Coordinates of N, CA and C in Angstrom, one line a residue:
X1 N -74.7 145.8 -59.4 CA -75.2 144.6 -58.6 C -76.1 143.8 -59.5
X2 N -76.0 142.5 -59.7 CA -76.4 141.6 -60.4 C -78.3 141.4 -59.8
X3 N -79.1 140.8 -60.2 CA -79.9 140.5 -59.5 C -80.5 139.4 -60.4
X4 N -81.5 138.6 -59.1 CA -81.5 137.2 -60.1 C -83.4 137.1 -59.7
X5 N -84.5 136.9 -60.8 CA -85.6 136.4 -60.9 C -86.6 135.5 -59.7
X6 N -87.1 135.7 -59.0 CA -87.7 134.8 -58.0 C -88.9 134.1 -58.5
X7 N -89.0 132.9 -58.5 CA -90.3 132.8 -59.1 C -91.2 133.0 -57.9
X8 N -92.3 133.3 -58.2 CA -93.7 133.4 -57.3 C -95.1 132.8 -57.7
X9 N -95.9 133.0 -57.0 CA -97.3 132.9 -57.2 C -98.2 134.1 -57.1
X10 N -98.5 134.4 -58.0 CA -99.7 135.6 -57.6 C -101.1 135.4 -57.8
X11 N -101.6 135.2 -56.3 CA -103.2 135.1 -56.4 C -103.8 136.5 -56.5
X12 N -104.9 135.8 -57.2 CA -106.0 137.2 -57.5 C -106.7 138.3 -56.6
X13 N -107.0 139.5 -56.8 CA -107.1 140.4 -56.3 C -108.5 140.5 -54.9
X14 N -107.9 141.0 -54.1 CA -109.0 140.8 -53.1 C -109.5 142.4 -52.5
X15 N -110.4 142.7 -52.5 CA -111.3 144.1 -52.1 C -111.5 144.0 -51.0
X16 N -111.3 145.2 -50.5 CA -111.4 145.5 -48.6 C -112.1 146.5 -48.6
X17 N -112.5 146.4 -47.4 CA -113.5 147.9 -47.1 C -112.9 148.7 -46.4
X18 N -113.5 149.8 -47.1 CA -112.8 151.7 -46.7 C -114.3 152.1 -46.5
X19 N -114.2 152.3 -45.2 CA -115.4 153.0 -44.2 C -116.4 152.5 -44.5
X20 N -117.3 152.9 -45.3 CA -118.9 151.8 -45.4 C -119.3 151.7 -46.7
X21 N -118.1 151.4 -47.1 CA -118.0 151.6 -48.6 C -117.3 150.0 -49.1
X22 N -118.5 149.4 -50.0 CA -117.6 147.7 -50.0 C -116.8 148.0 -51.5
X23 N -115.7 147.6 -51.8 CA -114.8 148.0 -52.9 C -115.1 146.7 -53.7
X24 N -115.0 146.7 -55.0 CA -114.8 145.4 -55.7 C -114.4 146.1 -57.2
X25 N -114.1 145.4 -58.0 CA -113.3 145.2 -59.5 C -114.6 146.8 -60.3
X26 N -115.5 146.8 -59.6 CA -116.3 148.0 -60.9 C -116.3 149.1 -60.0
X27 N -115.6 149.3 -58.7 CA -115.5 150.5 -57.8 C -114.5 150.7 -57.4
X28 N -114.0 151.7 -57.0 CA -113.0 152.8 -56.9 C -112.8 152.2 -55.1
X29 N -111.8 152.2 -54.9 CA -111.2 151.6 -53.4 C -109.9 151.3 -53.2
X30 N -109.7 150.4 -52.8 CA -108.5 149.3 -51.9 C -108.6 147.8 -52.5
X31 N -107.8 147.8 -53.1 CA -107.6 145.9 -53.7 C -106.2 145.9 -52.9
X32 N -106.2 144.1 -52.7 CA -104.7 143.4 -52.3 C -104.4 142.3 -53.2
X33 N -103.1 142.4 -53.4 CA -102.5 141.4 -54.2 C -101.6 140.2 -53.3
X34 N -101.6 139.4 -53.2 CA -101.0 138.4 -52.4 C -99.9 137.6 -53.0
X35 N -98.5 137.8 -53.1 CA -98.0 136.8 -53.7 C -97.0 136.1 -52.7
X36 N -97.1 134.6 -53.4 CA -96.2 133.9 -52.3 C -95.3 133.5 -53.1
X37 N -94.3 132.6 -52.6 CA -92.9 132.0 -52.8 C -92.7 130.3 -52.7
X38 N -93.3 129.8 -52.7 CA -93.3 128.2 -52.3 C -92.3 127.4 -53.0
X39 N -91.3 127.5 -53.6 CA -90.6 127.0 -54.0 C -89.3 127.5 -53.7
X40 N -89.5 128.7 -52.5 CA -88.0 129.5 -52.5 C -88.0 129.6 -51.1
X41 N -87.0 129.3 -50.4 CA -86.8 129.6 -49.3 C -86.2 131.5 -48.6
X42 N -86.3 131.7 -47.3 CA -86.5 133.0 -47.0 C -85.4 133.6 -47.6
X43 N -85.9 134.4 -48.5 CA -84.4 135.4 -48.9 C -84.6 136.9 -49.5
X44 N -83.5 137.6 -49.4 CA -83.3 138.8 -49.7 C -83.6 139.6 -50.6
X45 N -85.0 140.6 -50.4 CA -85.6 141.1 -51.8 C -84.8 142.0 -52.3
X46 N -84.6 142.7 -53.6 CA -83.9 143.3 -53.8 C -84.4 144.5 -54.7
X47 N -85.5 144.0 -55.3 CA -86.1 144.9 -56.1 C -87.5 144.1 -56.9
X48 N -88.5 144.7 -57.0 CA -89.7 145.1 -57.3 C -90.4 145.7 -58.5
X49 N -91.0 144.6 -59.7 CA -91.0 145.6 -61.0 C -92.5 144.9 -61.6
X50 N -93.4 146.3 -62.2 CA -94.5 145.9 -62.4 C -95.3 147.3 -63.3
X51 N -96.1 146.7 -64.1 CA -96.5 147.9 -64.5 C -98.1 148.2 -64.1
X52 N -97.9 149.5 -63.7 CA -98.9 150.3 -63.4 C -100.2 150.4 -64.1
X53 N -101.4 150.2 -63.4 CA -102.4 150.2 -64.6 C -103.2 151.2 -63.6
X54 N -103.6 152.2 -63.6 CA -104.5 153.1 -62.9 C -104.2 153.1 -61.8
X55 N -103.5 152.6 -61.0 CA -103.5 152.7 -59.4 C -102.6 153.8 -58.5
X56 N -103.3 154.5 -58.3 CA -102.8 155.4 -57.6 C -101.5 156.1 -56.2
X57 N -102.1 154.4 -55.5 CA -101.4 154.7 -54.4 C -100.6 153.0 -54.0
X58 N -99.9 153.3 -53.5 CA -99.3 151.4 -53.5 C -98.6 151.0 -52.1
X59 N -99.2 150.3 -51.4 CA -98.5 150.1 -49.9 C -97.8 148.6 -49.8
X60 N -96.2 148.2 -49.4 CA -96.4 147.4 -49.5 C -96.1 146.2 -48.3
X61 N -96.3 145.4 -47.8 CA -96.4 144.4 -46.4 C -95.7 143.3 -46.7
X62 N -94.4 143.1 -45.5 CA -93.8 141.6 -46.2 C -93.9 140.7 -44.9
X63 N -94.2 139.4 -45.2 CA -94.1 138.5 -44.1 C -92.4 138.3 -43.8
X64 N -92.2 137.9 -42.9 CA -90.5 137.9 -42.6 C -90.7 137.2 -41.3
X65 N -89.5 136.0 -41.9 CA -89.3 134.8 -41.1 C -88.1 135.5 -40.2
X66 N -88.5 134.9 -38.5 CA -87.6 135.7 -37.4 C -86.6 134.9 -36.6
X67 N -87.2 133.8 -36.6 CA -86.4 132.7 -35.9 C -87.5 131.2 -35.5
X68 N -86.7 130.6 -35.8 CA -88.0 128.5 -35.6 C -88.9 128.7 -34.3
X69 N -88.5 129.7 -33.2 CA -89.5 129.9 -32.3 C -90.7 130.9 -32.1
X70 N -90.8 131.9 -32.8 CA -91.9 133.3 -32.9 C -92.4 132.3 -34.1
X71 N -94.0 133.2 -34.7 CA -94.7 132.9 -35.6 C -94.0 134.2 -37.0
X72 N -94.0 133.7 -37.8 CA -93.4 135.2 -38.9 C -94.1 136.2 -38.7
X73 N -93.8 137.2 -38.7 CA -94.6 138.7 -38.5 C -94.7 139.7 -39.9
X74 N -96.0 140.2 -40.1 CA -96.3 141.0 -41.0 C -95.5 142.7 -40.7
X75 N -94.6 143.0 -42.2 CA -94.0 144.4 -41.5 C -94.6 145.6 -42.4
X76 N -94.9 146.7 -42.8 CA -95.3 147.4 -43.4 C -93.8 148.2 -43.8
X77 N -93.3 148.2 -45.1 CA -91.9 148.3 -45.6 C -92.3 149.6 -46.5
X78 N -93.6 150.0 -47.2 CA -93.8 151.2 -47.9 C -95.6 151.7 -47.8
X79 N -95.6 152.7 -47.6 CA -96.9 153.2 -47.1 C -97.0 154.2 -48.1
X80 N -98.4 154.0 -48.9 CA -98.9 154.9 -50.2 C -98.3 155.7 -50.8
X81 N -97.2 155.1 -51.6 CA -96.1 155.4 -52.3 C -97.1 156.0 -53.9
X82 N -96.8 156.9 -54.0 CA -97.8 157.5 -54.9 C -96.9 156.9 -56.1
X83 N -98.1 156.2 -57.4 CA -97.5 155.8 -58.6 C -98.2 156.8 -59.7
X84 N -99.1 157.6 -59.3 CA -100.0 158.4 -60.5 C -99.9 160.2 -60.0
X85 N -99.0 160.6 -60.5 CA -98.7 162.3 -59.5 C -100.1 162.8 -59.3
X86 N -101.3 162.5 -60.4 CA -102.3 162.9 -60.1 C -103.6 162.1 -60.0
X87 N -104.2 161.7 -59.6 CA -105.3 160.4 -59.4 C -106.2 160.3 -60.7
X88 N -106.0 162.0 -60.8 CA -107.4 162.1 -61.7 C -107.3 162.6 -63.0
X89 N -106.4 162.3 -63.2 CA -105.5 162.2 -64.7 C -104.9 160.9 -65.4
X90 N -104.5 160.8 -66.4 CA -103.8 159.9 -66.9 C -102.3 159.4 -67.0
X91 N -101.7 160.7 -66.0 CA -100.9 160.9 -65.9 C -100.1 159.8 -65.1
X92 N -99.2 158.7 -65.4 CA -98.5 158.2 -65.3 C -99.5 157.0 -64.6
X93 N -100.3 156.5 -65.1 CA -101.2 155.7 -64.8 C -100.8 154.1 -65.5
X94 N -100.1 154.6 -66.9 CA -99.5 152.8 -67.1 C -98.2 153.2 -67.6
X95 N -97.5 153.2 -66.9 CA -96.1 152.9 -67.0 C -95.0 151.7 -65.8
X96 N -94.1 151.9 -66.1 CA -93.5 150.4 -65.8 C -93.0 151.4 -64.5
X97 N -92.9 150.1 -63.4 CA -92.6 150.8 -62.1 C -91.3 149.8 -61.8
X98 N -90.3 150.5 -60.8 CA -89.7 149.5 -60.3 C -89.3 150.5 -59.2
X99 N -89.2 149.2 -57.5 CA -89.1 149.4 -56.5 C -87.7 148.8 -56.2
X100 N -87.0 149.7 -55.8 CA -85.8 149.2 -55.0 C -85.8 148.7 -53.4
X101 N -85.1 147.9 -52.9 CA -84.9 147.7 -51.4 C -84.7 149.2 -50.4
X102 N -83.9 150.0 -51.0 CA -83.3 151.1 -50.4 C -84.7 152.3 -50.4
X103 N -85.7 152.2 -50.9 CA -87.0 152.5 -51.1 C -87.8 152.1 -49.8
X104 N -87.5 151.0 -49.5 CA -88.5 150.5 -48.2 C -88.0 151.3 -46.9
X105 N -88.9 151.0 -46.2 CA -89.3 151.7 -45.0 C -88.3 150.6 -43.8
X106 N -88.3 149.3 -44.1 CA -87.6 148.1 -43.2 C -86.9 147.5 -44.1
X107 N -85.6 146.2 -43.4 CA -85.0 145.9 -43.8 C -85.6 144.5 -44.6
X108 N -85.4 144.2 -46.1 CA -86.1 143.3 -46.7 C -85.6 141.9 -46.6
X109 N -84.9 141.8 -45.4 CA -84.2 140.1 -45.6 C -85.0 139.1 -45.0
X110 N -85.1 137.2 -45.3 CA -85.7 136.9 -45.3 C -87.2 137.0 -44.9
X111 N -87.1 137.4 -46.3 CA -88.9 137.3 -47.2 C -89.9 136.6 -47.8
X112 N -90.9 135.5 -46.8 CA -91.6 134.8 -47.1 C -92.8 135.1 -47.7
X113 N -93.3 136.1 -47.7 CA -94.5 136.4 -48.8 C -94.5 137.8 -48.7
X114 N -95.0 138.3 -49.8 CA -95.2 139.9 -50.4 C -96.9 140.2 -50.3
X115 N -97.1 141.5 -50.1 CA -98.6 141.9 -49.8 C -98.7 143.0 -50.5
X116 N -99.4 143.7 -51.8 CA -99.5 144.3 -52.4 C -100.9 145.0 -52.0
X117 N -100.9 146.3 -51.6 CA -102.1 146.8 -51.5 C -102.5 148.3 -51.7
X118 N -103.4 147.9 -53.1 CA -103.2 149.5 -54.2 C -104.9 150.0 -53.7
X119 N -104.5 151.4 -54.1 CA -105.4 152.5 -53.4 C -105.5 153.3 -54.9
X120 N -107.0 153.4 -55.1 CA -107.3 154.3 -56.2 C -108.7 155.3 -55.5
X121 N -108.3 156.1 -54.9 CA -109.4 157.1 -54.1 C -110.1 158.1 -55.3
X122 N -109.8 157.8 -56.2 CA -110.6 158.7 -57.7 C -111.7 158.0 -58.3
X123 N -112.9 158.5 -58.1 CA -114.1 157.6 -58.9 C -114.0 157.5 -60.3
X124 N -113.1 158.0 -61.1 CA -112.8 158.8 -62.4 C -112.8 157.2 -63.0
X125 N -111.7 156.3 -62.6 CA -111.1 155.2 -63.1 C -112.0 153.8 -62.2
X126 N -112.7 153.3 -62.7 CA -113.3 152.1 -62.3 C -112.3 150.9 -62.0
X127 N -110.9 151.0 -63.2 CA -110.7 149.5 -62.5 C -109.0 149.6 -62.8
X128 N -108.2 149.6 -62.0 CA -107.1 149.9 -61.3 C -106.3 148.1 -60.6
X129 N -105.2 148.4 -61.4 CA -104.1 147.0 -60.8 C -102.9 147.1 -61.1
X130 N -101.9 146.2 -60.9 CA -101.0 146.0 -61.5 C -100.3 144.9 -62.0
X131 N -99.8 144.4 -63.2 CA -99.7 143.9 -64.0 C -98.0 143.4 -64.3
X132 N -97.7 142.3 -64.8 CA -96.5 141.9 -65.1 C -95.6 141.9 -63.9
X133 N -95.8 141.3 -62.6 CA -95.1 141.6 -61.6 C -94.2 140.5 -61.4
X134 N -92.9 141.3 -61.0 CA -91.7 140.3 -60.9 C -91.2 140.7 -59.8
X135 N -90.5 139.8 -59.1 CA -89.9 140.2 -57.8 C -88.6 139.7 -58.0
X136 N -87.4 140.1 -57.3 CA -86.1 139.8 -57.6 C -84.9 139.9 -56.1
X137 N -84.6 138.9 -56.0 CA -83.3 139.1 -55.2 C -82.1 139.5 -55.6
X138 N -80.8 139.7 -54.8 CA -80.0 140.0 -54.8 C -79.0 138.4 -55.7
X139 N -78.3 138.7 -56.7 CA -77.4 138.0 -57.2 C -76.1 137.8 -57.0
X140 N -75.4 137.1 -57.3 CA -73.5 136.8 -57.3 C -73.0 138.5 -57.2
X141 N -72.3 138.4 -56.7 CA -71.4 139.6 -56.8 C -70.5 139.7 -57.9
X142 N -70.5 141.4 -58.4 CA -70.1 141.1 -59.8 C -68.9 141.1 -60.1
X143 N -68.0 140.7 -60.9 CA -66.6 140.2 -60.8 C -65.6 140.8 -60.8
X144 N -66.0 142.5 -61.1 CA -64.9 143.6 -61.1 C -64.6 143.5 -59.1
X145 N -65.4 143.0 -58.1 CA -64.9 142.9 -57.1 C -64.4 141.8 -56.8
X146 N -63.9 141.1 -57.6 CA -62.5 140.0 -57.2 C -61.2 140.3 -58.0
X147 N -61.4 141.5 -58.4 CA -60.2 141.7 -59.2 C -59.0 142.2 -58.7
X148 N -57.9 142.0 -58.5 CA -56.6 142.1 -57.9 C -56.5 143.6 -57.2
X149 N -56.3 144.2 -56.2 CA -55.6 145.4 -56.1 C -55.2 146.3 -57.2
X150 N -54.2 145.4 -57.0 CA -52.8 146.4 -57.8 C -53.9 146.6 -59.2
X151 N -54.8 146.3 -59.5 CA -55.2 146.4 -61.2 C -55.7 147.6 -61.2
X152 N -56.7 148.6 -59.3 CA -56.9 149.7 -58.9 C -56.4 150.6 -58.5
X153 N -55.3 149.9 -57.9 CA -54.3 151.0 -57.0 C -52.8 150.7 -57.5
X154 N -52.0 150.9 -58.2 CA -50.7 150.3 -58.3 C -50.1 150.8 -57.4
X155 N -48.8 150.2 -57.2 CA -48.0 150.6 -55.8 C -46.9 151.6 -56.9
X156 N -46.1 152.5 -55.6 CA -45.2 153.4 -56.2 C -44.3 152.9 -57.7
X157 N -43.9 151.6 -57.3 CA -42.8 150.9 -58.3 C -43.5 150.5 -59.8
X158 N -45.4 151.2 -59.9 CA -46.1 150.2 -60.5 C -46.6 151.8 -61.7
X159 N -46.3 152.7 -61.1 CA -46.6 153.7 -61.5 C -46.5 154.4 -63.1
X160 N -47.1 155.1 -63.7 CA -47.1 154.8 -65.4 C -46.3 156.2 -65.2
X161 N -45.3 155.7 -66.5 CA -44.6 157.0 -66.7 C -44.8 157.9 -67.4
X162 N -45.1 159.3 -66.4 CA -45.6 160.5 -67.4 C -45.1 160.7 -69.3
X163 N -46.4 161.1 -69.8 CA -46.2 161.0 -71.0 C -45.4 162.1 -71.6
X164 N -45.9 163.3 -70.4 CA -44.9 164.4 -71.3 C -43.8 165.0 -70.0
X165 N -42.3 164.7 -71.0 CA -41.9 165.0 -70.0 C -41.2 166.5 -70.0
X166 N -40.7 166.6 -69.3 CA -39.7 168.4 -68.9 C -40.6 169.3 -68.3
X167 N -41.6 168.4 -67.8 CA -42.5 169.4 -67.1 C -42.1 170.1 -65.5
X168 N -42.2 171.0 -65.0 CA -42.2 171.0 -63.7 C -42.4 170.5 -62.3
X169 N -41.6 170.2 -61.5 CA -42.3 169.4 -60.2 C -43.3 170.1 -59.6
X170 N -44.3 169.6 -59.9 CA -45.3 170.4 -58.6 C -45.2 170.8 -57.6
X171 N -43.6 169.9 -56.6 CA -44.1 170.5 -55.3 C -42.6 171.7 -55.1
X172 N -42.0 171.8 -56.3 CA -41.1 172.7 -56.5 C -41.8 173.9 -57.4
X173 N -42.7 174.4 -58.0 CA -43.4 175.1 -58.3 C -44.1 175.6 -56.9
X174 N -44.8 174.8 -56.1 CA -45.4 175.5 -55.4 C -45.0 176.2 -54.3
X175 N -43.2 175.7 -54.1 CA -42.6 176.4 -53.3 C -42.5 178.2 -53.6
X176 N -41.8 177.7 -54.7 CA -41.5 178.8 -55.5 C -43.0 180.5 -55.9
X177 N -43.7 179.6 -55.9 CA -45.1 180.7 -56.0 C -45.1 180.8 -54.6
X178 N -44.9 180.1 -53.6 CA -44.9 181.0 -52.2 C -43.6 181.8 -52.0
X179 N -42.8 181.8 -52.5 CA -41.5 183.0 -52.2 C -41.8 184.1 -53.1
X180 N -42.7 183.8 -54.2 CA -42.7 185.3 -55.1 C -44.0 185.8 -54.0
X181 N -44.7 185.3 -53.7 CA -45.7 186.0 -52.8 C -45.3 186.5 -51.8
X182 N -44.3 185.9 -50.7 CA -43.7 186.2 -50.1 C -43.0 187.8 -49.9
X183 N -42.2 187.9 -50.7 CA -41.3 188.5 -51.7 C -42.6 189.9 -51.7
X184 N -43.5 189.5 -52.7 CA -44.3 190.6 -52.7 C -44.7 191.3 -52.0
X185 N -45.2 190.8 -50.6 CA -45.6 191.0 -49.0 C -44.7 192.1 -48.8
X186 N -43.6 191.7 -48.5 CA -42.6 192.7 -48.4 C -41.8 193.7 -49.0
X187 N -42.0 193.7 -50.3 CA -42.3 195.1 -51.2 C -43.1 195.8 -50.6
X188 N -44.8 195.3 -50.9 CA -45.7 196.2 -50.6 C -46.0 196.7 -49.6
X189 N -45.0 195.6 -48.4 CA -44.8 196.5 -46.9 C -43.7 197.8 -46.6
X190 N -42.5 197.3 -47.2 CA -41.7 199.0 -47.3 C -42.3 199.8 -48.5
X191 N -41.9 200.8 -47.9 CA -42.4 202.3 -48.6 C -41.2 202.8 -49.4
X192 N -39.9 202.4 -49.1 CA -39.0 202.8 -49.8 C -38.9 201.6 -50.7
X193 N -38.8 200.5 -50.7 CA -38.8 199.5 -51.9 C -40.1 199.3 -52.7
X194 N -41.0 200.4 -52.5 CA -42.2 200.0 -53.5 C -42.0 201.1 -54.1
X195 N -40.8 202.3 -54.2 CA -40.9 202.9 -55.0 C -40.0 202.9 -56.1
X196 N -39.3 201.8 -56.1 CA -38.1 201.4 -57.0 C -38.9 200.5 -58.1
X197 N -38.0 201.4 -59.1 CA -39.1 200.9 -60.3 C -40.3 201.4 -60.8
X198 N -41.1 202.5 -59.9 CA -42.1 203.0 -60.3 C -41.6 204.0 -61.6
X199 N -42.7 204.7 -62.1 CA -42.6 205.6 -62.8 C -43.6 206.6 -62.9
X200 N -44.3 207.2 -61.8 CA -44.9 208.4 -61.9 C -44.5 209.5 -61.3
X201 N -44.5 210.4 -61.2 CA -44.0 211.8 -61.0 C -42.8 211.7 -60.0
X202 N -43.2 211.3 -58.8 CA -42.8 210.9 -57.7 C -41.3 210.4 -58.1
X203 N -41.4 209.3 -59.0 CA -40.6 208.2 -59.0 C -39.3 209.2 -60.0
X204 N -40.0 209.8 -61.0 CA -39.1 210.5 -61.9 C -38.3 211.7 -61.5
X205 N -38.5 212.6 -60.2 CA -38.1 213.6 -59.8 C -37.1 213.0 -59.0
X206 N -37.2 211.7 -58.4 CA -36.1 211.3 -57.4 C -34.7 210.9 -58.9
X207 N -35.3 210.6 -59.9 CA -33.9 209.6 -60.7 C -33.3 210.9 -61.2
X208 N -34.0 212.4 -61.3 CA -33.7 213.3 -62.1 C -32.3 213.9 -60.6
X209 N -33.1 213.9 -59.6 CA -32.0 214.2 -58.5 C -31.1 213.4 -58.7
X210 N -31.1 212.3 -58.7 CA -30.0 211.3 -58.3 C -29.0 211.6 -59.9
X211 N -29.6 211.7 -60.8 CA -28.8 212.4 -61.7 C -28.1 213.9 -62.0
X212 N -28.5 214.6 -60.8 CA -27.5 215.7 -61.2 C -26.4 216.0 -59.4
X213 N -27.1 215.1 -58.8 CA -25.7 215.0 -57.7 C -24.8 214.4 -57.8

């Protein structure tokens, strides 16, 4: 699936308060990232790519246009999606992230603004964001799905002719392996036809009779 670039606006980071605790750029908290769209009318997000700089936890909120009569309504589509397996490590603290639609919590279609809001609850790391953010819709559908049928499925008359031939029919083989089984069923059921052919003691004293009557 193709996907195509949205341009945005991303305003600067805003600090919220967690219990009686004021958060800003030299403390450990809650920042929001706000980006809008003003050049793009409501459309279908598709995917989400940004790299990671210290932040721990990542929630994220989309505005979504409903119809010309309601006001747009704020939806919560991913809730503290952990980006760092451990807060207080360095472990996976800047690497490249990318969010898929199928990731969210709601359905991402018309999308009028994005709400980024990262959580770093470790005092370890003073200053936590994310960086290089792109947002992306869904693109043209890709061209292997306009391609003919028959190029997938050929019909009976369309069929490639086996390469090697003199082979056996399958479904004449598999007759045939049910009548030797068959067949064997009913050996192993008589008592007098399972002993034709043997050759232990049993089997040898009957041919030695049959030989001198």
């Amino acid at each position: 699936m193709s996907r195509v670039s949205v341009p945005c606006h991303v305003k600067g980071t805003v600090a919220l308060q967690v219990g009686d605790v004021r958060t800003s750029h030299g403390r450990p908290g809650v920042l929001v990232i706000d980006v809008t769209f003003p050049s793009v009318a409501p459309f279908e997000l598709q995917e989400i790519t940004f790299k990671n700089y210290y932040t721990a936890f990542l929630s994220i909120r989309v505005r979504q246009h409903t119809s010309m009569h309601t006001p747009a309504k704020w939806v919560t589509c991913l809730r503290d999606y952990c980006l760092m397996p451990d807060p207080h490590s360095e472990e996976g603290a800047q690497e490249y992230v990318s969010l898929f639609k199928h990731q969210m919590l709601c359905d991402m279609a018309r999308v009028l603004e994005l709400r980024l809001i990262l959580r770093q609850p470790s005092p370890l790391w003073l200053s936590f964001t994310v960086e290089e953010l792109q947002v992306y819709q869904q693109g043209p559908k890709s061209p292997s799905m306009t391609f003919p049928k028959w190029l997938s499925h050929p019909g009976p008359c369309e069929q490639p002719v086996p390469l090697l031939e003199g082979l056996p029919d399958p479904s004449r083989v598999s007759s045939e392996v049910q009548q030797m089984w068959a067949l064997t069923e009913m050996i192993r059921a008589s008592h007098t036809s399972a002993r034709i052919g043997r050759f232990d003691v049993d089997g040898c004293y009957d041919l030695n009779l049959l030989s001198y009557t």
